PDB file of C-alpha atoms in Angstrom:
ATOM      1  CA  UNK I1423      71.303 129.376 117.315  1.00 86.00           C
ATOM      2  CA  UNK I1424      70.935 131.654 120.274  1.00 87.00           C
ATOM      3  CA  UNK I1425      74.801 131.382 120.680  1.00 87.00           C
ATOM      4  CA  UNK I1426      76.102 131.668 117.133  1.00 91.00           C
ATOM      5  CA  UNK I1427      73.990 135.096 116.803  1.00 88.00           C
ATOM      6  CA  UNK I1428      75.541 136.367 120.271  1.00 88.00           C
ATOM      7  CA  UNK I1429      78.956 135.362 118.904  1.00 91.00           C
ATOM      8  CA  UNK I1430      79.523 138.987 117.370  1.00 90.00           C
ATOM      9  CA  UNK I1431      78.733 140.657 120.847  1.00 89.00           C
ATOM     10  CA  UNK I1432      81.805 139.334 122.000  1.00 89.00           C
ATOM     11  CA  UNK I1433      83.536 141.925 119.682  1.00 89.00           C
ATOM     12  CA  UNK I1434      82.689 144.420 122.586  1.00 89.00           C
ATOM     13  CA  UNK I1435      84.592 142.745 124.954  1.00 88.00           C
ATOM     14  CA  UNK I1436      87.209 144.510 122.986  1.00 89.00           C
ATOM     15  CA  UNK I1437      86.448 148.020 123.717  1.00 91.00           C
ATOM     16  CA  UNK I1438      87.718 147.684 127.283  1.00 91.00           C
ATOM     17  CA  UNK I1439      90.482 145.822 126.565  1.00 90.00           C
ATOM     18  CA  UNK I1440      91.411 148.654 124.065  1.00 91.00           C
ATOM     19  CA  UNK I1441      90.795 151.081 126.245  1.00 91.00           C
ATOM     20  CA  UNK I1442      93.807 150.281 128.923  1.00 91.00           C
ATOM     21  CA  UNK I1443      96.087 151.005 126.865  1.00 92.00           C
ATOM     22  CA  UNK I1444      94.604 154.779 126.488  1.00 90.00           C
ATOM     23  CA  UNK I1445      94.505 155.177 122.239  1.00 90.00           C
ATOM     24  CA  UNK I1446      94.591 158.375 121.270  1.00 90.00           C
ATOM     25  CA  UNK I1447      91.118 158.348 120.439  1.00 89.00           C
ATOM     26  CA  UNK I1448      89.170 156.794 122.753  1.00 87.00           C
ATOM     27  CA  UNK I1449      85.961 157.717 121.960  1.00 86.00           C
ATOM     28  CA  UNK I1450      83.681 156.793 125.254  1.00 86.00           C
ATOM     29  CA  UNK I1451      86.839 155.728 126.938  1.00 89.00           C
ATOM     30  CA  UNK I1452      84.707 151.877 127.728  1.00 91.00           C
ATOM     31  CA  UNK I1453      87.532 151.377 130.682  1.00 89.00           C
ATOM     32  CA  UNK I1454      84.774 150.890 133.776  1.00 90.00           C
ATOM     33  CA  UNK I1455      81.675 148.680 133.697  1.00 91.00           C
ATOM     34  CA  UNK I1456      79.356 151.483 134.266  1.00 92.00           C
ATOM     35  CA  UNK I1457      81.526 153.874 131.354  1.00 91.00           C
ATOM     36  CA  UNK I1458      81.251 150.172 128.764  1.00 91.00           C
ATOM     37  CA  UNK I1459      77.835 150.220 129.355  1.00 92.00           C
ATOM     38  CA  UNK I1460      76.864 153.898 128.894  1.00 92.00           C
ATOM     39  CA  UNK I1461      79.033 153.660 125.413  1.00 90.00           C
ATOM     40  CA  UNK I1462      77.527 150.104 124.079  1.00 89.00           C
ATOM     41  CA  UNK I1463      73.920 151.180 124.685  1.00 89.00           C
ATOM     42  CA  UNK I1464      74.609 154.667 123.209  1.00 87.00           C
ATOM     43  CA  UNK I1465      72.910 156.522 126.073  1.00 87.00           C
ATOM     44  CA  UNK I1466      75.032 159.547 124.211  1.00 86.00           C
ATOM     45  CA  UNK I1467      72.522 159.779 121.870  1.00 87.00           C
ATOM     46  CA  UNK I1468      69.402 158.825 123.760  1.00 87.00           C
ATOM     47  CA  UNK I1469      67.943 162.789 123.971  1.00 87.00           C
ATOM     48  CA  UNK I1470      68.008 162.741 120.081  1.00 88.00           C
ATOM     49  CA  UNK I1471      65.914 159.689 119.648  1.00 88.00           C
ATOM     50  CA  UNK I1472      62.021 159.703 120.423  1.00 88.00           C
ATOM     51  CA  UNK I1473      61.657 162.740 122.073  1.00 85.00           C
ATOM     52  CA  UNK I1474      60.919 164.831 118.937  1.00 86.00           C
ATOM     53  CA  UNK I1475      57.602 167.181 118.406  1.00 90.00           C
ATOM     54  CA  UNK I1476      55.327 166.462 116.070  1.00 91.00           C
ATOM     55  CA  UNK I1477      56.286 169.153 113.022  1.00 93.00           C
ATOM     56  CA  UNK I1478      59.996 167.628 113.195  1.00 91.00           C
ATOM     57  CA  UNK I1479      58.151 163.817 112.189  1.00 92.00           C
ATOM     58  CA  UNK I1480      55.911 165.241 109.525  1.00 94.00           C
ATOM     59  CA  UNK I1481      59.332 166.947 107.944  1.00 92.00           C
ATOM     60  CA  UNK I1482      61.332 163.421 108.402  1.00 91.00           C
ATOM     61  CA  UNK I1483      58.524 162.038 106.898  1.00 92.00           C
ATOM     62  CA  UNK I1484      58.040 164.712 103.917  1.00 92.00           C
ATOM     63  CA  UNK I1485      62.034 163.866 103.389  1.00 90.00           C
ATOM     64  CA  UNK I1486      61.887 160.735 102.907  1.00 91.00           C
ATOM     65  CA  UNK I1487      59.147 160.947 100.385  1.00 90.00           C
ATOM     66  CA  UNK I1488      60.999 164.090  98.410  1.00 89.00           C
ATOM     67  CA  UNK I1489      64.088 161.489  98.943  1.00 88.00           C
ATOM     68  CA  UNK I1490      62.043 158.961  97.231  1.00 90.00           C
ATOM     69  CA  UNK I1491      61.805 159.505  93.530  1.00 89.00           C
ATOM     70  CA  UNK I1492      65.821 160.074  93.770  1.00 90.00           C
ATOM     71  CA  UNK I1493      66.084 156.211  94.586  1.00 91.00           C
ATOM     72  CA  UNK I1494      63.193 155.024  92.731  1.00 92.00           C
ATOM     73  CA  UNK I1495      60.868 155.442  89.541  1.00 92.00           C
ATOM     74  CA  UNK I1496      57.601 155.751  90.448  1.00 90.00           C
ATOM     75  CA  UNK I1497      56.820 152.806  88.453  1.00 92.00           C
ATOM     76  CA  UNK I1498      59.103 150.698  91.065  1.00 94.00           C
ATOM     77  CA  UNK I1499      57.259 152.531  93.712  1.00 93.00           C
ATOM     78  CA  UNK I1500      53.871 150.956  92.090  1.00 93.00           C
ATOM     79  CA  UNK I1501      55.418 147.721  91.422  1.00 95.00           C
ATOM     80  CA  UNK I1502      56.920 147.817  95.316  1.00 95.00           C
ATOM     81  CA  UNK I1503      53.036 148.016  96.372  1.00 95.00           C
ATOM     82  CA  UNK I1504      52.180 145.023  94.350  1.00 95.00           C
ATOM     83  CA  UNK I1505      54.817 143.016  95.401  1.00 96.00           C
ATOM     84  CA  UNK I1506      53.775 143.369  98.983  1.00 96.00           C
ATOM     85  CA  UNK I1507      50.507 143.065  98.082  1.00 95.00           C
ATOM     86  CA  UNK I1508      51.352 139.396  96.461  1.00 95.00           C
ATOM     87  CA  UNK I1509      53.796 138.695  99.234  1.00 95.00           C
ATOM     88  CA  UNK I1510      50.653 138.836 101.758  1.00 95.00           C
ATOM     89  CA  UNK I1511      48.556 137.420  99.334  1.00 94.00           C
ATOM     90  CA  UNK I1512      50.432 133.723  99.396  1.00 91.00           C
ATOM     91  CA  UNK I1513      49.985 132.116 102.469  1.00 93.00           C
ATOM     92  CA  UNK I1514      53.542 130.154 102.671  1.00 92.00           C
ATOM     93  CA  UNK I1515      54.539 134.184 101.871  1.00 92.00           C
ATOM     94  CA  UNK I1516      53.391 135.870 105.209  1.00 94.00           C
ATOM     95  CA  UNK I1517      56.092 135.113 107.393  1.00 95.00           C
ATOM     96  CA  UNK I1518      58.341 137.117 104.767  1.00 95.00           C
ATOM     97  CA  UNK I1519      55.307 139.977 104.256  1.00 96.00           C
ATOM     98  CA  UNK I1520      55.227 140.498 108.194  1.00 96.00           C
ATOM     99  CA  UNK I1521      59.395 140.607 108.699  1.00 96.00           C
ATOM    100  CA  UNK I1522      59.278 143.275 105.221  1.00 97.00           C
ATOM    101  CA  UNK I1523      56.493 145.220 106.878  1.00 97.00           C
ATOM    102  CA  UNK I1524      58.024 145.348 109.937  1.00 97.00           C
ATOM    103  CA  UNK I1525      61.694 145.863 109.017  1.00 96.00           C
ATOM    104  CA  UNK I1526      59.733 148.913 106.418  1.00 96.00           C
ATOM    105  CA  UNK I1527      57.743 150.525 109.395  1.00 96.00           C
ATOM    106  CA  UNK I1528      60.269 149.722 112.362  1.00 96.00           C
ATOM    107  CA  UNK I1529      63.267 151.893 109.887  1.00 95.00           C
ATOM    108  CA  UNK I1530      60.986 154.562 109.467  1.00 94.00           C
ATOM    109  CA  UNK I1531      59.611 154.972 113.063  1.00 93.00           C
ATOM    110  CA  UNK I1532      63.167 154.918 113.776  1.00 92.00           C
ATOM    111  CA  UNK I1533      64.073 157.482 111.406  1.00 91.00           C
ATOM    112  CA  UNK I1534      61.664 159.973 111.763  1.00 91.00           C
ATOM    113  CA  UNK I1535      61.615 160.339 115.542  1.00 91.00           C
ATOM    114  CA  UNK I1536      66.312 160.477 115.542  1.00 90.00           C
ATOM    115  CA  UNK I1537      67.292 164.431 115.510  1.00 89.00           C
ATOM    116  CA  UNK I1538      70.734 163.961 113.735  1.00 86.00           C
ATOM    117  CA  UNK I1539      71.806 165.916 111.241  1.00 85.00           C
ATOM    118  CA  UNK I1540      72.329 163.060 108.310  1.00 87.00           C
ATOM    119  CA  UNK I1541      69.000 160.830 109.291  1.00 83.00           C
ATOM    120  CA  UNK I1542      68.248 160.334 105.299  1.00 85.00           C
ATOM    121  CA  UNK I1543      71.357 157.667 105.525  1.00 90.00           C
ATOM    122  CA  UNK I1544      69.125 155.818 107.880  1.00 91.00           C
ATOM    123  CA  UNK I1545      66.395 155.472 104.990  1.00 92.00           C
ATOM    124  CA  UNK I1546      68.223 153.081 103.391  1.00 93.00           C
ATOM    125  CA  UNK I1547      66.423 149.918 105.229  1.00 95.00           C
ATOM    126  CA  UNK I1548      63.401 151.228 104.489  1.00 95.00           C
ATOM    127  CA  UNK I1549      64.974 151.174 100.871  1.00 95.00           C
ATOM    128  CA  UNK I1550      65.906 148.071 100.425  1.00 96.00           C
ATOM    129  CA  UNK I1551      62.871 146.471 101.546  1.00 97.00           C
ATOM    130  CA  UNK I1552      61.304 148.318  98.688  1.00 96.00           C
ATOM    131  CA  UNK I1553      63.442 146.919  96.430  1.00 96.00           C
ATOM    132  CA  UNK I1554      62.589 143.578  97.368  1.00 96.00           C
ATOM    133  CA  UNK I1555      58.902 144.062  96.984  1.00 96.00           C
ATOM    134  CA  UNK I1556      59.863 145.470  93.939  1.00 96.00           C
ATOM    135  CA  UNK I1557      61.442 142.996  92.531  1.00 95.00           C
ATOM    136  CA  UNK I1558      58.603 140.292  93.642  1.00 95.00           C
ATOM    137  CA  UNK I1559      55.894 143.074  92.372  1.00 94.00           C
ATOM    138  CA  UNK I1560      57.635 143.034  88.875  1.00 93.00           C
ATOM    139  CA  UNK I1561      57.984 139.569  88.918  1.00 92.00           C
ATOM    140  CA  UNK I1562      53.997 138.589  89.810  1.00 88.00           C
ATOM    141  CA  UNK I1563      53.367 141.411  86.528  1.00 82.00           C
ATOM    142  CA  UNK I1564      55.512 139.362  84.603  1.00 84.00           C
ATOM    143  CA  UNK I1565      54.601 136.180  85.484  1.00 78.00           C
ATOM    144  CA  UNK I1566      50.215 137.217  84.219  1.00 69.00           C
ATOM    145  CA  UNK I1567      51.598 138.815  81.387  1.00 60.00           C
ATOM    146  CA  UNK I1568      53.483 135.905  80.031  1.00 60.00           C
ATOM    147  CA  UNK I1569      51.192 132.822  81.449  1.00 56.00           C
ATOM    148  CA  UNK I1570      50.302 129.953  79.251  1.00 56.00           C
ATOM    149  CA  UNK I1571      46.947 130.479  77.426  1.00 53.00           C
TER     150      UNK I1571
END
């Protein structure tokens, strides 16, 4: 398993290879070991992530809750909090509960502490787990409103 899900990586190996023949864009210009690894790890960016002051995370965060009722109804946003709430509820359910919680909190920590200029296109993770819980949330209302009597 280990080696089918390091399979993609070996698309890098490209990047070097690519660069020798000098593109005309050749963005990080991978050509040396030291210049690959600089570019694959995206050390170009690393003074824009985490190193943000407080007032700059509580405005990420205020955007992506004004960004909210653009992607959802505030009824989905309910019926997101039940489905969660059911997803930790069933035991043979938690494994998925912890990866949504974590995938929900991990996009948002992310998010909120990058300085780039279009970070709301990074929300959509956190998105998309919503949508999931969502759709289990409507589903669990469904499934009490319609059970045999």
């Amino acid at each position: 398993t280990l080696g089918l899900g390091a399979l993609p990586l070996l698309t890098y190996l490209y990047l070097p290879l690519r660069a020798r023949t000098h593109p005309a864009y050749n963005w990080g210009d991978p050509e040396t070991l030291s210049a690959f690894y600089y570019h694959v790890t995206g050390r170009l960016f690393a003074p824009l992530m985490f190193h943000q002051k407080p007032e700059f995370v509580l405005d990420r965060l205020a955007a992506w809750s004004r960004n909210l009722p653009m992607e959802f109804s505030w009824l989905l946003v309910t019926a997101a909090a039940v489905g969660l709430a059911l997803f930790w509820r069933q035991r043979a359910d938690r494994p998925l509960a912890l990866l949504l919680t974590w995938m929900f909190v991990a996009d948002l920590g992310f998010v909120v502490n990058y300085a780039i200029y279009n970070g709301y296109i990074y929300f959509i993770p956190s998105y998309i787990v919503m949508g999931v819980c969502a759709g289990r949330g409507l589903l669990g209302l469904w499934a009490t409103d319609h059970a045999p009597r």
